CSV table of C-alpha atoms in Angstrom, one decimal:
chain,number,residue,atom,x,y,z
A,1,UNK,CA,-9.0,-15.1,-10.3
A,2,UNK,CA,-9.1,-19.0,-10.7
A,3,UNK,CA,-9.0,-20.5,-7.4
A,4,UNK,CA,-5.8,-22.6,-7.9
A,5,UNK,CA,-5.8,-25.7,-6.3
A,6,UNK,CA,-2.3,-26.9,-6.8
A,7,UNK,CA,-1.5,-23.6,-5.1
A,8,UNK,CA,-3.8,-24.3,-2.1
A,9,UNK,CA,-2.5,-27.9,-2.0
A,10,UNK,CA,1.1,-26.6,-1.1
A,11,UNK,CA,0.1,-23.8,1.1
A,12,UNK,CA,-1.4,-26.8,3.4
A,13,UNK,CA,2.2,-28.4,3.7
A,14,UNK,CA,3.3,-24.6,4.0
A,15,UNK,CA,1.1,-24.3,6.7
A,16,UNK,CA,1.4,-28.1,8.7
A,17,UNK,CA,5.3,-27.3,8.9
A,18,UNK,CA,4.8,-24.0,10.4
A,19,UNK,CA,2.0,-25.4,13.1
A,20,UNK,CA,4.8,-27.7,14.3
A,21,UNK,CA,7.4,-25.1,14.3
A,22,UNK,CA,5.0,-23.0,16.6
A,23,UNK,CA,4.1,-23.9,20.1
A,24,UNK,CA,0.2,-23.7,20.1
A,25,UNK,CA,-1.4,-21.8,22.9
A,26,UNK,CA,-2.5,-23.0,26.0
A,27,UNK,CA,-6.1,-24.2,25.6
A,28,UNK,CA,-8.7,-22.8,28.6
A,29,UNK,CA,-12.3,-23.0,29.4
A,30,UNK,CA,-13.0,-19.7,30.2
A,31,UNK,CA,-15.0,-18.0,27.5
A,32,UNK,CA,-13.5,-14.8,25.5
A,33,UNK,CA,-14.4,-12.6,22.9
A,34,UNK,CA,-11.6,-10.8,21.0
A,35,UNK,CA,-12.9,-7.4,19.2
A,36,UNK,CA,-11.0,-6.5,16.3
A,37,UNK,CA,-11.7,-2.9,14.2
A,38,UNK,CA,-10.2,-2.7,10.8
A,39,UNK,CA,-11.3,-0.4,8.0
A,40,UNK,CA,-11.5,-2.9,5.5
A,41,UNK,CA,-13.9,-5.8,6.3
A,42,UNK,CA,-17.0,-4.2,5.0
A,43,UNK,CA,-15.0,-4.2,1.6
A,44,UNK,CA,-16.3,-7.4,-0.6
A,45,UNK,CA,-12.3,-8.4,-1.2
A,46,UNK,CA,-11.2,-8.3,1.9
A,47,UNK,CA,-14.2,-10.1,4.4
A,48,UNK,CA,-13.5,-13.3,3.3
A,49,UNK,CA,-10.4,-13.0,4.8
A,50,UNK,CA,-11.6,-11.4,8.1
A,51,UNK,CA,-14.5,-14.2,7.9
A,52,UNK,CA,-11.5,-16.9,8.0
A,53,UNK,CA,-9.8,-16.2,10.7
A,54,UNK,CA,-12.3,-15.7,12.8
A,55,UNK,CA,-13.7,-19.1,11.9
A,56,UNK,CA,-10.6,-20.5,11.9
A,57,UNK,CA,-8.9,-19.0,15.4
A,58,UNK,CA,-12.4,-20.3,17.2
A,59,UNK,CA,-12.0,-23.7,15.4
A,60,UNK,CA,-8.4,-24.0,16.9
A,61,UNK,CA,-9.1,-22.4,20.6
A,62,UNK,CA,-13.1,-23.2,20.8
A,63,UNK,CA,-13.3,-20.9,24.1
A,64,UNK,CA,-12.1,-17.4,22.0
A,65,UNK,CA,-14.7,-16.1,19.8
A,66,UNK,CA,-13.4,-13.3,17.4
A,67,UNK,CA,-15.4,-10.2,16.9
A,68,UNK,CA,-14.5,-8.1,13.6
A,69,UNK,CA,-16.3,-4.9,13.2
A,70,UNK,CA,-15.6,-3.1,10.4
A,71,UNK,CA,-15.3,1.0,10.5
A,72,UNK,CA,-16.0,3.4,8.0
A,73,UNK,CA,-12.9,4.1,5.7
A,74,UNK,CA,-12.9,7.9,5.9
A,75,UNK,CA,-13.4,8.2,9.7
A,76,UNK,CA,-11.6,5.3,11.3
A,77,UNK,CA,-8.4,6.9,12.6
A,78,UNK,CA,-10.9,9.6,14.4
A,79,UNK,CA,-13.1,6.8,15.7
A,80,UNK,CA,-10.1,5.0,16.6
A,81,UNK,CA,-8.4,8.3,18.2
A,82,UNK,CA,-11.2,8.5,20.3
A,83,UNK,CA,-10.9,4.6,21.7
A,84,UNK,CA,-7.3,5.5,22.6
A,85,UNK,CA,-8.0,8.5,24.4
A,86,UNK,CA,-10.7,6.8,26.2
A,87,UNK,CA,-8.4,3.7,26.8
A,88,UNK,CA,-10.6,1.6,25.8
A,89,UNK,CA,-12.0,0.1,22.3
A,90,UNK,CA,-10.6,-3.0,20.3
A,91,UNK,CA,-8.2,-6.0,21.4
A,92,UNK,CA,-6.8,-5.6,17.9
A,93,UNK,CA,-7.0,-2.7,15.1
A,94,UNK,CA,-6.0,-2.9,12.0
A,95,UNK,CA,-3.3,0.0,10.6
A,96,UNK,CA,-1.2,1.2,7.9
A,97,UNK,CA,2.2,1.1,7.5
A,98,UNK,CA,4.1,4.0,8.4
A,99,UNK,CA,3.3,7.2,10.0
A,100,UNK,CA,-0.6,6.1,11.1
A,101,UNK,CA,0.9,3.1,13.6
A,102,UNK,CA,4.2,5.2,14.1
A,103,UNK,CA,2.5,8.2,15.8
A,104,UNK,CA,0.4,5.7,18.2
A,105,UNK,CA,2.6,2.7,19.4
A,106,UNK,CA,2.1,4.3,22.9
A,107,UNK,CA,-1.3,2.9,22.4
A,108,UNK,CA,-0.1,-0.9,21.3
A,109,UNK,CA,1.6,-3.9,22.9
A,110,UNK,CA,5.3,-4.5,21.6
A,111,UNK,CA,5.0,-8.2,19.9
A,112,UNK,CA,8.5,-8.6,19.5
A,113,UNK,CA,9.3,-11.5,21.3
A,114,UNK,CA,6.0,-12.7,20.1
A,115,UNK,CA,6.6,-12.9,16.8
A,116,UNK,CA,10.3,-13.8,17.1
A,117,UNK,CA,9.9,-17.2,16.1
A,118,UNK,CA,8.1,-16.4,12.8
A,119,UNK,CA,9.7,-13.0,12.0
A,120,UNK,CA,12.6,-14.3,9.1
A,121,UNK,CA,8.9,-16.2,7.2
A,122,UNK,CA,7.5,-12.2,6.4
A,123,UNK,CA,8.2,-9.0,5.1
A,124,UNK,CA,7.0,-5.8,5.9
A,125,UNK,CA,8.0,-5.5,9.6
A,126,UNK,CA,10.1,-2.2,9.2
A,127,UNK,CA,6.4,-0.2,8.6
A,128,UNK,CA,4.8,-1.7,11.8
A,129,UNK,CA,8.4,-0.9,13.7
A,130,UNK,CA,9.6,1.9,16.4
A,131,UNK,CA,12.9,1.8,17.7
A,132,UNK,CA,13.8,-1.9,17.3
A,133,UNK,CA,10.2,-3.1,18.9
A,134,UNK,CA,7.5,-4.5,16.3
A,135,UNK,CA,3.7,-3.2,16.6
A,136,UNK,CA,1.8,-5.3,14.1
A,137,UNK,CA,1.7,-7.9,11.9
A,138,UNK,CA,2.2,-7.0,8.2
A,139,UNK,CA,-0.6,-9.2,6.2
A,140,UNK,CA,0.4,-7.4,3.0
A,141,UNK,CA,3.3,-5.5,0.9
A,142,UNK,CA,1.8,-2.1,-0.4
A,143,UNK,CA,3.9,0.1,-3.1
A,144,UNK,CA,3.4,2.0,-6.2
A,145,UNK,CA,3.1,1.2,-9.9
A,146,UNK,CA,2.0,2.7,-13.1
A,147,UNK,CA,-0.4,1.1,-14.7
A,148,UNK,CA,-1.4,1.5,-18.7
A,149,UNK,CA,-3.9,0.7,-20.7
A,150,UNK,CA,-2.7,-1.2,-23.8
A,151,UNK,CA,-5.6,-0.4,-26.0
A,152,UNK,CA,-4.8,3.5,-26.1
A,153,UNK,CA,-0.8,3.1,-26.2
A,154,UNK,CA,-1.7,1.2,-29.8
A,155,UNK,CA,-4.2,4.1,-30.3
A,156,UNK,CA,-1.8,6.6,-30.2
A,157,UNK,CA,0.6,4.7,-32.4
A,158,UNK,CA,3.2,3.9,-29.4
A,159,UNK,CA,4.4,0.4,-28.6
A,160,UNK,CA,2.5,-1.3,-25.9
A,161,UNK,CA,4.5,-3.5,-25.2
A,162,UNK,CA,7.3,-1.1,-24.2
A,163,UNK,CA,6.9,1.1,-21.7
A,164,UNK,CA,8.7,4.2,-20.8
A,165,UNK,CA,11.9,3.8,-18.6
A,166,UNK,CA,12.8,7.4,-18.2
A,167,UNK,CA,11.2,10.5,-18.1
A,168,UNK,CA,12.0,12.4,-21.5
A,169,UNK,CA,9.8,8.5,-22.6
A,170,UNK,CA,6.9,9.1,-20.5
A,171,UNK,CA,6.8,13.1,-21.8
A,172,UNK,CA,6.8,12.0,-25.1
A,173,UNK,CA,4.2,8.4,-24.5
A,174,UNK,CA,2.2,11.5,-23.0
A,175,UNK,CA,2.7,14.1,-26.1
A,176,UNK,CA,1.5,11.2,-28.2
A,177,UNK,CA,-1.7,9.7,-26.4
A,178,UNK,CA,-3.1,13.5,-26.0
A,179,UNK,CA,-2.7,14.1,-29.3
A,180,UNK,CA,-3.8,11.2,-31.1
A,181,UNK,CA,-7.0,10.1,-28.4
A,182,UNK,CA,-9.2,11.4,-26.6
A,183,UNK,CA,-7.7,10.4,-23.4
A,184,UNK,CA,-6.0,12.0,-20.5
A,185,UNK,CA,-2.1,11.2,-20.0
A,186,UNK,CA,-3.2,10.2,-16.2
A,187,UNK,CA,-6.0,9.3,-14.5
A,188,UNK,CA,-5.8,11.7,-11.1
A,189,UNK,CA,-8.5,12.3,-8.0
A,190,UNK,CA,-7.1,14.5,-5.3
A,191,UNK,CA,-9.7,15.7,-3.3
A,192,UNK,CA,-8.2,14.0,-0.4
A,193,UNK,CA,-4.6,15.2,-1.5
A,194,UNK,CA,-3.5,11.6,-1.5
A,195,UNK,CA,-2.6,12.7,-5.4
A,196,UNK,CA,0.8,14.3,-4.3
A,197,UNK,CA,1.4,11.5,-2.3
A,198,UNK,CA,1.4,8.7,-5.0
A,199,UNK,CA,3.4,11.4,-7.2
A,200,UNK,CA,5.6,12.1,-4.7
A,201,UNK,CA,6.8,8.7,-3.9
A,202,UNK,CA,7.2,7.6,-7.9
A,203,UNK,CA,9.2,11.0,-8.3
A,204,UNK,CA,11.8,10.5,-5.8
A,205,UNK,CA,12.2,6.5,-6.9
A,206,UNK,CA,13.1,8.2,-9.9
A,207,UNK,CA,15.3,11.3,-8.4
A,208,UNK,CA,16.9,9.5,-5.8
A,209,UNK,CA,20.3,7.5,-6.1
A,210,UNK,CA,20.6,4.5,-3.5
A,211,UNK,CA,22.8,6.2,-0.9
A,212,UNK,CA,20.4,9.4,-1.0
A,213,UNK,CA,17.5,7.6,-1.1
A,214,UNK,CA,18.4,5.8,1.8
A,215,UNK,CA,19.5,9.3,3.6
A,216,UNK,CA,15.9,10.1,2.9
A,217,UNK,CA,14.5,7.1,4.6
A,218,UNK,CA,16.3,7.5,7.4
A,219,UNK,CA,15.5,11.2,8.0
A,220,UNK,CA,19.1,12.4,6.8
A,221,UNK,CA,17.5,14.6,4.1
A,222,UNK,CA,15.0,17.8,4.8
A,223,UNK,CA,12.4,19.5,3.2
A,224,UNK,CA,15.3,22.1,1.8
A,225,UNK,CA,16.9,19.5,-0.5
A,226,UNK,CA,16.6,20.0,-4.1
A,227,UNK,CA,15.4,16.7,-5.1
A,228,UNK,CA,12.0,17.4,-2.7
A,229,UNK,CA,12.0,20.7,-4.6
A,230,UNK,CA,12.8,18.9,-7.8
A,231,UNK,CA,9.6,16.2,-7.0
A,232,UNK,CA,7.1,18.8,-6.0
A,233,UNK,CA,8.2,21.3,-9.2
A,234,UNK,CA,7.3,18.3,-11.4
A,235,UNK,CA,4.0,17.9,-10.1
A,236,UNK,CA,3.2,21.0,-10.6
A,237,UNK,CA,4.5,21.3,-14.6
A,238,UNK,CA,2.9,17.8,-15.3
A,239,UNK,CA,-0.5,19.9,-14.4
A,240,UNK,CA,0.4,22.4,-16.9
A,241,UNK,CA,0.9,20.1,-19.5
A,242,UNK,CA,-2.6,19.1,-19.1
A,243,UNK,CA,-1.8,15.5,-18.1
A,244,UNK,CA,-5.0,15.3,-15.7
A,245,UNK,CA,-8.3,16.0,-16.0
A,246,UNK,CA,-9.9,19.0,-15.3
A,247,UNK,CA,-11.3,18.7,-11.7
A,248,UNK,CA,-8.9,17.0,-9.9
A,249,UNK,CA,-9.0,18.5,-7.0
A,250,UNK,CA,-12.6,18.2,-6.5
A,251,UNK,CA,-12.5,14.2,-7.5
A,252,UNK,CA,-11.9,11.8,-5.2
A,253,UNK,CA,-9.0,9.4,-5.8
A,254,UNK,CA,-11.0,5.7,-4.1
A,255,UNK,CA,-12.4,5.0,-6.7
A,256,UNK,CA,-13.6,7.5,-8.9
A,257,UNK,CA,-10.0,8.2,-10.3
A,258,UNK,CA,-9.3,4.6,-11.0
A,259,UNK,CA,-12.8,4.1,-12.8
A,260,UNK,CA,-12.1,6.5,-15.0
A,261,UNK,CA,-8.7,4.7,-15.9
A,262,UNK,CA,-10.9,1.4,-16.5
A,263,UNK,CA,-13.6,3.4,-18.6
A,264,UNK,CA,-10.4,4.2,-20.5
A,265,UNK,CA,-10.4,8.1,-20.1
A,266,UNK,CA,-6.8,8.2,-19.3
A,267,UNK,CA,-3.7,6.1,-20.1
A,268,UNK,CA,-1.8,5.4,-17.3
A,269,UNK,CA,-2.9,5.8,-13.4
A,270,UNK,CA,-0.8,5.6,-10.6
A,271,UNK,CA,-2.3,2.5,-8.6
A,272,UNK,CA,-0.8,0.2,-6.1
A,273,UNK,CA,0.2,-3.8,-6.0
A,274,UNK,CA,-2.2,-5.1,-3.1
A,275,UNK,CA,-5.8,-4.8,-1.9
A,276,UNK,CA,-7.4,-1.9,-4.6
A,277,UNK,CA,-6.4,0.1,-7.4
A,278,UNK,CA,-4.3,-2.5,-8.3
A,279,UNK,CA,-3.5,-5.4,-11.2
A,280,UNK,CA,-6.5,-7.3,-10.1
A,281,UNK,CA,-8.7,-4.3,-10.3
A,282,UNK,CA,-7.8,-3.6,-13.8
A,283,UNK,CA,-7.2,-7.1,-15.5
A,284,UNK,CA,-10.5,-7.9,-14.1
A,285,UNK,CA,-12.5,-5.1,-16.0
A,286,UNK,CA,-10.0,-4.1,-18.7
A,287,UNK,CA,-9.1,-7.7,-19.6
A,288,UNK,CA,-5.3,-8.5,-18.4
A,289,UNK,CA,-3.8,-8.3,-22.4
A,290,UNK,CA,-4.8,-4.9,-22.0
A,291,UNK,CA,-3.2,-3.7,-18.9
A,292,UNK,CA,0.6,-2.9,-18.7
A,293,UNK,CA,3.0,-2.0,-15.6
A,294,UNK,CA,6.3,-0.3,-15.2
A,295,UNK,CA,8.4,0.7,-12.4
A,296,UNK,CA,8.8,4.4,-11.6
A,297,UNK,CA,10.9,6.0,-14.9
A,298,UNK,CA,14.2,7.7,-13.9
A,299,UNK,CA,14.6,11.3,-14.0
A,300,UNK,CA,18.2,11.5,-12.5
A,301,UNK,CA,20.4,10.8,-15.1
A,302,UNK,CA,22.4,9.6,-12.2
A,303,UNK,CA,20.4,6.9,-11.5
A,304,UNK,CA,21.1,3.4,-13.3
A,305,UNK,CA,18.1,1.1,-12.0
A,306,UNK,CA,14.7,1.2,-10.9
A,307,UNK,CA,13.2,0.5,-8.3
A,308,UNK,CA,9.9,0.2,-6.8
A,309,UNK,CA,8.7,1.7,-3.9
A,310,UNK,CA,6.8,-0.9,-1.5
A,311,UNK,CA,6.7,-1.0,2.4
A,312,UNK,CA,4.3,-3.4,4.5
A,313,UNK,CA,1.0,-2.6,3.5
A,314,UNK,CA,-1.7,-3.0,6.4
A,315,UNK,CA,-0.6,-5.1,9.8
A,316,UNK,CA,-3.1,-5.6,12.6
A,317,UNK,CA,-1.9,-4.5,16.3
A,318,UNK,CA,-2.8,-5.7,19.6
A,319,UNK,CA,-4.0,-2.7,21.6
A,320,UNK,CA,-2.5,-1.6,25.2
A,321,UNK,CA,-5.6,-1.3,27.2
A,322,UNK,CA,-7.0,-5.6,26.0
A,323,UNK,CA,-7.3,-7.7,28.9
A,324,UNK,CA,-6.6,-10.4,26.8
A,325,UNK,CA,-3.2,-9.8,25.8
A,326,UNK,CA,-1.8,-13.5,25.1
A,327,UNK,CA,-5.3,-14.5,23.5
A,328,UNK,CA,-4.8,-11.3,21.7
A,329,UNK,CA,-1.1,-11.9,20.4
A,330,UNK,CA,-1.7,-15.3,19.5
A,331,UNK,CA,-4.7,-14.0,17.0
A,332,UNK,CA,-2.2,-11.6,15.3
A,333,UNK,CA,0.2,-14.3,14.7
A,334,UNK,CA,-2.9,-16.4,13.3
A,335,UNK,CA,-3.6,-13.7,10.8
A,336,UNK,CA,-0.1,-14.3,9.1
A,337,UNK,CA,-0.8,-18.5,8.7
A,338,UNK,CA,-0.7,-19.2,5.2
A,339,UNK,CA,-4.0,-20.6,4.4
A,340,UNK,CA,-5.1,-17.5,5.9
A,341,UNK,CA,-3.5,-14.9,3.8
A,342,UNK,CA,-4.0,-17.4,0.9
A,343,UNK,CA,-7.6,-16.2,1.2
A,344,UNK,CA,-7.0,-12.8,1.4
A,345,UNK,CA,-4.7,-13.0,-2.1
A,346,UNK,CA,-7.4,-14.9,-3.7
A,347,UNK,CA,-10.1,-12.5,-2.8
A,348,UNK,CA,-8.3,-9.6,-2.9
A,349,UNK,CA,-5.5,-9.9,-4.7
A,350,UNK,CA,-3.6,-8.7,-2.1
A,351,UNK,CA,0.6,-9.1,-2.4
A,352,UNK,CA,1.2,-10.7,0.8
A,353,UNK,CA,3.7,-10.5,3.2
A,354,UNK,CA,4.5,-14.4,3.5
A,355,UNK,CA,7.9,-15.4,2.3
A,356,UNK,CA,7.1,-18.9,1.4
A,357,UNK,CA,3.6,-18.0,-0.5
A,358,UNK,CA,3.9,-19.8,-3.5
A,359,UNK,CA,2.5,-17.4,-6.6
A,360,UNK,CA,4.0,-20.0,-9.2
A,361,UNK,CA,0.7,-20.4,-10.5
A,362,UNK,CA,-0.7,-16.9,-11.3
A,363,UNK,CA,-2.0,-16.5,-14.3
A,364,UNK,CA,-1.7,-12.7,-14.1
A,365,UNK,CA,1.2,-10.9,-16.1
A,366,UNK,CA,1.2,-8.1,-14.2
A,367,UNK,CA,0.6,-9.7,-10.6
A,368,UNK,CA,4.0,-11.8,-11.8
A,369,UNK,CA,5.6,-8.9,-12.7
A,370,UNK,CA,5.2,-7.0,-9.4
A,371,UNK,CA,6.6,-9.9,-7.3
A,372,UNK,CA,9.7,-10.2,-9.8
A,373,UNK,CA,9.8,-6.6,-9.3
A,374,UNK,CA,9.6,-7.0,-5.1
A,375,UNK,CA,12.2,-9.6,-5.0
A,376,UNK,CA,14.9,-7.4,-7.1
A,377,UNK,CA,14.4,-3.9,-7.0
A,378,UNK,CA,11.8,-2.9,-4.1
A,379,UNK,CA,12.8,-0.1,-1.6
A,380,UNK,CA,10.8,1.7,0.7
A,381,UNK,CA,8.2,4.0,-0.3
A,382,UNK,CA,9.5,7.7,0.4
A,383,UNK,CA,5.8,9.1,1.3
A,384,UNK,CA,5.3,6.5,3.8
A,385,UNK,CA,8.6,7.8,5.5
A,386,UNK,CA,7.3,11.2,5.6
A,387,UNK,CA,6.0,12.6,9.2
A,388,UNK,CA,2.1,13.0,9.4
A,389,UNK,CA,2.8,16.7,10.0
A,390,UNK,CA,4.9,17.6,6.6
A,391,UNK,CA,2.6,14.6,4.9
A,392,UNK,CA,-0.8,16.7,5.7
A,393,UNK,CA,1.0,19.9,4.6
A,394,UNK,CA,2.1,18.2,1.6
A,395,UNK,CA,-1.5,17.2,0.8
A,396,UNK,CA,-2.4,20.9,1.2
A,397,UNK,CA,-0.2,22.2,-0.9
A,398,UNK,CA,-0.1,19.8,-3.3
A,399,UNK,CA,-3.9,20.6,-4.0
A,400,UNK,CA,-3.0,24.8,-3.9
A,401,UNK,CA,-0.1,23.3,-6.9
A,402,UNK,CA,-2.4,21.0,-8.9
A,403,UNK,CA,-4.8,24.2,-9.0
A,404,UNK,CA,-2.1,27.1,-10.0
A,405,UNK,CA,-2.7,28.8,-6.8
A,406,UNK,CA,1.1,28.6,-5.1
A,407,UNK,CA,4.7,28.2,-6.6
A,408,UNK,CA,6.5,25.4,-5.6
A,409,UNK,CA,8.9,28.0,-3.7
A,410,UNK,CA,6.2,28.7,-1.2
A,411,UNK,CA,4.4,25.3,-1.2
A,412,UNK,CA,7.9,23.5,-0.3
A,413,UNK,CA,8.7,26.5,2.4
A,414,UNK,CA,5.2,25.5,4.0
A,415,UNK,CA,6.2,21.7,4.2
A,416,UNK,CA,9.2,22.4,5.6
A,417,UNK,CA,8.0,24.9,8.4
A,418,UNK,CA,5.3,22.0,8.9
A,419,UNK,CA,8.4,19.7,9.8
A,420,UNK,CA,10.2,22.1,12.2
A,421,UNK,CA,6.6,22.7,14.0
């Protein structure tokens, strides 16, 4: 991505009128090192950001030095299980949205009131929130999108410039591109079972009307409503219809799925707008005239609009055992400045949580899409709602469905006995 200077420019007045809105901390002499774990600084994107701040935050209060150590991907909620237990471990840790901070805010600091002078400027606080009280700090906006590659929509003699809208179109895009290439309908990895949980939240964007969907979000609607039934039985027929590769289950989805979307074995994926998997990823190796988007399609003929499903993304938390909490809170708010997360959209392509950010200047169709798309038609993402319990059994089963080796009767009863558990 060009590094646009006009952009930057702006982001500096952005920035100057938020430092004089905001008290600055009390300066001190006595030395302290903050430690902050994330699971995403050893990733090429994303350190220049972490690199930033820290040089940043010690430029502004020369007696904190910021410690970022990055943990591996797959393990850090176990490694960061075991600091919590312990009580000891990180000032700050970095989480996702949803269930993986909801389940351990007994281990945070509330930064309500901290953040209360800043909280109208971002978006995202609802994923990093318990019962009124704020745990993190969104830096990003995370949601799904399908993405399609242009190239094989002309191949198979469809439009690419017109996407599907409703399901009966995506059958039929699908019909087409597996019988006139060589391609799969979807790219798909779901070794991790994090397959069902893309699905899942694109179905019910697309089952859902408003009032229901927000029923769901708000825990109104079980495992025992016919729409979860309804999401889960169309994962399991897309499998039949051959949409996936063979394998699926023993592929796993970061990154081998999405390579095999940008090698062009399959037509669409199911990616995300921020950090990987997403528009940058693709128009940077497919070439952006080549890579389409569209919102979920609706399946409920009582549905009208779409919508896409986003929440806050990844938020960094201050943890309950740091003996530097103030030190600690004002480094969380520092993580939102805007030259800060400037950084992190340029290197990352991240979709940031910043209200003011000014994107005016993208140069990326589908990056200006998704941020038309946020600002008219976002909701929250239904998976992200779901409780880690269900969510795991979900994963499970969704595998056992992908494979042929449940019926959606059973594999729904199981989620919903997970849920009453």
């Amino acid at each position: 991505m060009k590094s646009y200077k006009k952009a930057a420019l702006m982001l500096v007045i952005v920035v100057l009128a938020i430092a004089t809105a905001v008290p600055a901390m009390a300066q001190s002499d006595e030395p302290i090192k903050l430690v902050v774990w994330d699971f995403k600084s050893g990733e090429a994107a994303f350190s220049p950001y972490t690199e930033a701040v820290a040089e940043r935050f010690h430029e502004a209060y020369p007696n904190i030095t910021v410690e970022v150590v990055p943990q591996p991907n797959d393990q850090y909620y176990t490694i960061l299980g075991t600091a919590i237990n312990a009580g000891e471990g990180p000032d700050l840790a970095l989480f996702n949205g949803g269930a993986a901070i909801k389940d351990r805010v007994e281990a945070l600091l509330p930064l309500t009131d901290a953040v209360a002078d800043i909280y109208d400027n971002y978006a995202g606080w609802d994923a990093f929130s318990v019962d009124g009280e704020v745990y993190a700090v969104p830096l990003t906006m995370q949601g799904f999108v399908t993405y399609y590659n242009k190239e094989l929509y002309t191949e198979a003699g469809l439009d690419p410039d017109v996407p599907p809208t409703t399901w009966d179109e995506l059958i039929a895009n699908c019909d087409a591109i597996m019988s006139n290439t060589d391609a799969n309908c979807f790219a798909l990895g779901n070794q991790e079972g994090l397959g069902i949980e893309f699905f899942f939240s694109t179905a019910m964007a697309g089952l859902l009307t408003p009032d229901r969907y927000d029923a769901f979000l708000n825990g109104e609607i079980g495992w025992d409503d016919p729409a979860l039934f309804e999401a889960m039985d169309l994962w399991r027929q897309t499998a039949e219809w051959g949409w996936y590769p063979e394998g699926a289950n023993s592929t796993p989805m970061f990154v081998d799925s999405f390579e095999s979307f940008m090698r062009g074995d399959a037509a669409h994926v199911l990616g995300l707008t921020s950090d990987i998997a997403h528009w940058k990823d693709f128009e940077d190796f497919l070439g952006a005239e080549n890579v389409g988007s569209f919102l979920p399609v609706i399946i409920n003929p009582e549905v009208t609009e779409q919508v896409l499903p986003i929440d806050g993304g990844i938020g960094y938390g201050v943890t309950a055992w740091t003996e530097h909490p103030k030190e600690a809170m004002e480094l969380a708010k520092f993580m939102l400045e805007s030259d800060n997360l400037y950084v992190l959209f340029e290197s990352a392509g991240a979709m940031v949580s910043d209200k003011m950010f000014d994107t005016s200047v993208l140069d990326s169709p589908n990056a200006t899409q998704i941020i038309e798309w946020i600002g008219c038609c976002s909701r929250g993402a239904t998976s992200i709602a779901v409780p880690t319990a269900p969510r795991e059994e979900m994963k499970r089963q969704g595998q056992l469905l992908l494979g042929g080796d449940t019926t959606t009767e059973d594999a729904v009863a199981a989620i919903l006995a997970a849920t009453e558990e």
